[in-house]
PDB file of C-alpha atoms in Angstrom:
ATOM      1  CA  UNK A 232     132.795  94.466  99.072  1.00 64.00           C
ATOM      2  CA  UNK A 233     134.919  97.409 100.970  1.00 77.00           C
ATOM      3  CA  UNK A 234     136.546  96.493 104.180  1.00 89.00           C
ATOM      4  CA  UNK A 235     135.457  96.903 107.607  1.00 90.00           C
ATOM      5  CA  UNK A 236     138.099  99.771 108.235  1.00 91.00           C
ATOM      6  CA  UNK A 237     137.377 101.812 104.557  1.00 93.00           C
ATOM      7  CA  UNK A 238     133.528 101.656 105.728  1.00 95.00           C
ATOM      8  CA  UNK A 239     133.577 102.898 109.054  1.00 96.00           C
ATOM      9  CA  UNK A 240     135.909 105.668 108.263  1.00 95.00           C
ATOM     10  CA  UNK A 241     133.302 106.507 105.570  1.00 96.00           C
ATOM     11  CA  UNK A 242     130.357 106.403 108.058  1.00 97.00           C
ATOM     12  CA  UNK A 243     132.959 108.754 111.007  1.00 97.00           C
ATOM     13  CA  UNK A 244     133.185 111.286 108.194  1.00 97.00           C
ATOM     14  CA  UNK A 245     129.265 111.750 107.408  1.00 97.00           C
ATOM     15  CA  UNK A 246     128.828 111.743 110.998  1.00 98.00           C
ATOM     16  CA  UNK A 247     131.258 114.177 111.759  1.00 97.00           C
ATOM     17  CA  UNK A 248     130.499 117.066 108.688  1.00 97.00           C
ATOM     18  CA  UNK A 249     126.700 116.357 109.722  1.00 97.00           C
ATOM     19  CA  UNK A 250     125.270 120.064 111.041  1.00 96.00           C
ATOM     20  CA  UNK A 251     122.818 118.662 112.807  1.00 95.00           C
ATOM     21  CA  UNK A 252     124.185 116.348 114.984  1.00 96.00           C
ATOM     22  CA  UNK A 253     126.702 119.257 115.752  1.00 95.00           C
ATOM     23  CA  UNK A 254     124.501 121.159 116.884  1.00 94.00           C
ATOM     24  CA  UNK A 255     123.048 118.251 119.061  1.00 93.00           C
ATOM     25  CA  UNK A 256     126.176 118.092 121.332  1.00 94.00           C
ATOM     26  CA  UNK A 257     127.279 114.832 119.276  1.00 97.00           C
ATOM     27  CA  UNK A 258     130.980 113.710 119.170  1.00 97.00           C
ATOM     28  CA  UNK A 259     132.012 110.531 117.254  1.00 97.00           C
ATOM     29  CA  UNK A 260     135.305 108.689 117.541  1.00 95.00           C
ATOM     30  CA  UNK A 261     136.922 105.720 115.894  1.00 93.00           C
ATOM     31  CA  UNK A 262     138.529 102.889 118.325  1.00 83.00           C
ATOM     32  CA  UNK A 263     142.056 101.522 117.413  1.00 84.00           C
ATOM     33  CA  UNK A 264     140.498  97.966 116.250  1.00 84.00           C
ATOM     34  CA  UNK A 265     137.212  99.476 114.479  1.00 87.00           C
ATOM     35  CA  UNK A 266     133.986 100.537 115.677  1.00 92.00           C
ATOM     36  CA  UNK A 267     132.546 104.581 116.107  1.00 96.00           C
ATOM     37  CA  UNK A 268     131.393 105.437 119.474  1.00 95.00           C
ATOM     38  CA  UNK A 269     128.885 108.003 119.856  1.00 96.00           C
ATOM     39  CA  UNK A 270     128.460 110.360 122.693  1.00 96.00           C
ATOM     40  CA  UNK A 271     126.185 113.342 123.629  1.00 94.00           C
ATOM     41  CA  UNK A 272     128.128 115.669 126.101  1.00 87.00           C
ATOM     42  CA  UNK A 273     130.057 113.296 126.887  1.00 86.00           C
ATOM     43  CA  UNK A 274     127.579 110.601 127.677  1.00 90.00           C
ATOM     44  CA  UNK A 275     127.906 107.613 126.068  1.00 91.00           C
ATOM     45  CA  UNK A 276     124.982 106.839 123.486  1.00 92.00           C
ATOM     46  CA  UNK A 277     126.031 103.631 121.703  1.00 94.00           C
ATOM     47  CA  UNK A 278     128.480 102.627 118.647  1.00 94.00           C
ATOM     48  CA  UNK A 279     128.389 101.691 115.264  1.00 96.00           C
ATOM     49  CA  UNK A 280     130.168  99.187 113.609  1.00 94.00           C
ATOM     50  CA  UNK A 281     130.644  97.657 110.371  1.00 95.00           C
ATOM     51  CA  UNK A 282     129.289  94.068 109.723  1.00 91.00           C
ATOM     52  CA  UNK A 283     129.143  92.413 106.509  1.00 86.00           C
ATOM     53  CA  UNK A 284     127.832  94.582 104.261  1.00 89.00           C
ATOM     54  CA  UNK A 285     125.838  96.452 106.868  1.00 95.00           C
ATOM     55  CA  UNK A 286     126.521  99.141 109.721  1.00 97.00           C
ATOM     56  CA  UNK A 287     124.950  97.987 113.088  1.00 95.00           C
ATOM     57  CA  UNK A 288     124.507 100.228 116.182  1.00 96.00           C
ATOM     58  CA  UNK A 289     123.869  99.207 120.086  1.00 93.00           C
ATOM     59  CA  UNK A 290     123.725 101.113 123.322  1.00 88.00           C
ATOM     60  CA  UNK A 291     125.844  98.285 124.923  1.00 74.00           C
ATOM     61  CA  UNK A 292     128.639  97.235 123.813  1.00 66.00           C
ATOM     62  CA  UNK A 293     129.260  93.433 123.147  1.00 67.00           C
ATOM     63  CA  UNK A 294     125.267  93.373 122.060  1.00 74.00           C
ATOM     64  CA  UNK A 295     124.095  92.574 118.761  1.00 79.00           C
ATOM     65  CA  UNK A 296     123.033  95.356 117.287  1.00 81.00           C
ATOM     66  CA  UNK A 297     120.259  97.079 117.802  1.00 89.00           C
ATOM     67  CA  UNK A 298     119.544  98.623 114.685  1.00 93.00           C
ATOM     68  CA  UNK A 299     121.148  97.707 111.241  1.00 94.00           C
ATOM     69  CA  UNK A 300     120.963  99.225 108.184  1.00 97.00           C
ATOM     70  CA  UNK A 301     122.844  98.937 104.817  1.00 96.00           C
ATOM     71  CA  UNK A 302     123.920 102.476 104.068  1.00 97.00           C
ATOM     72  CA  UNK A 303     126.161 105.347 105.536  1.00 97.00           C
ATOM     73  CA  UNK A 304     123.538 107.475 105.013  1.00 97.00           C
ATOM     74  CA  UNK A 305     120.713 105.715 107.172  1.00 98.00           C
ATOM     75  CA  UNK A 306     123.603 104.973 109.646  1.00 97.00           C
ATOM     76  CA  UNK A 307     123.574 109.025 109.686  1.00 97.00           C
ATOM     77  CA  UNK A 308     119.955 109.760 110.154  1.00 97.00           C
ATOM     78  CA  UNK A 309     119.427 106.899 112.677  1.00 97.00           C
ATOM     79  CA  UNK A 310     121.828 108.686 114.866  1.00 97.00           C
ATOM     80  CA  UNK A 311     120.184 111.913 114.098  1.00 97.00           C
ATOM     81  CA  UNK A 312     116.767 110.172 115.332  1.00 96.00           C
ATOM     82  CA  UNK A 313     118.454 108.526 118.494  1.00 94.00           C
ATOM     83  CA  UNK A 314     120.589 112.009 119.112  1.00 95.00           C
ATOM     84  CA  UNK A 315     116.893 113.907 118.938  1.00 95.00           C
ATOM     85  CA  UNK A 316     115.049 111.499 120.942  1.00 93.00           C
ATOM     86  CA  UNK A 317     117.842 111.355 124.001  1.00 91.00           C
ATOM     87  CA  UNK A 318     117.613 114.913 123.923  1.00 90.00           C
ATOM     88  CA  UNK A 319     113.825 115.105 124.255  1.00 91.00           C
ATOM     89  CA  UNK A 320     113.203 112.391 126.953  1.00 86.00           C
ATOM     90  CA  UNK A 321     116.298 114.851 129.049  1.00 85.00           C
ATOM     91  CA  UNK A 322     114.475 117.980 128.094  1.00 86.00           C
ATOM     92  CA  UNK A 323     110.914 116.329 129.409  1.00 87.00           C
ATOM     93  CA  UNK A 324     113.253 114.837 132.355  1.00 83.00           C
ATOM     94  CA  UNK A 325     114.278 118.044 133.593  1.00 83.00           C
ATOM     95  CA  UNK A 326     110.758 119.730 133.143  1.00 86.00           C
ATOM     96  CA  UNK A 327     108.908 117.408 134.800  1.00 84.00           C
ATOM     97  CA  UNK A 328     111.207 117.839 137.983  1.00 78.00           C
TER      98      UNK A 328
END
């Protein structure tokens, strides 16, 4: 089993090098005690974290997670789904206005 720390940093380094979530505005940054906040120009869109053998994600923090999976990689293309829907529902926000 790999440590909370050794797993996150793994997950911040997919996240990061991912060209797609680049190119969706996303920044991703590890807290001092754990956990990877993600943002969308600088708007806050939730955080992953580490848990026992699986990354979970919530919008708000202190929340059990919303979403859980077991692998960096479907850590990395949930966020590419919640990066692409945020970005829809504020393109369709602005349109409709």
């Amino acid at each position: 089993m790999q440590s909370s720390r050794n797993a996150e940093l793994k997950l911040l380094l997919c996240l990061r090098s991912s060209s797609s979530l680049k190119y969706l505005g996303c920044r991703f940054d590890r807290g001092l005690v754990g956990g990877i906040t993600v943002t969308m120009a600088k708007h806050p869109l939730g955080a992953w974290w580490y848990d026992s053998e699986r990354y979970c994600f919530s919008t708000i923090a202190y929340r059990p997670g919303q979403i859980n999976v077991r692998t960096v990689d479907e850590a990395c293309e949930e966020t590419k789904r919640l990066a692409t829907s945020k970005m829809v529902r504020e393109t369709v926000d602005r349109e409709s206005r």
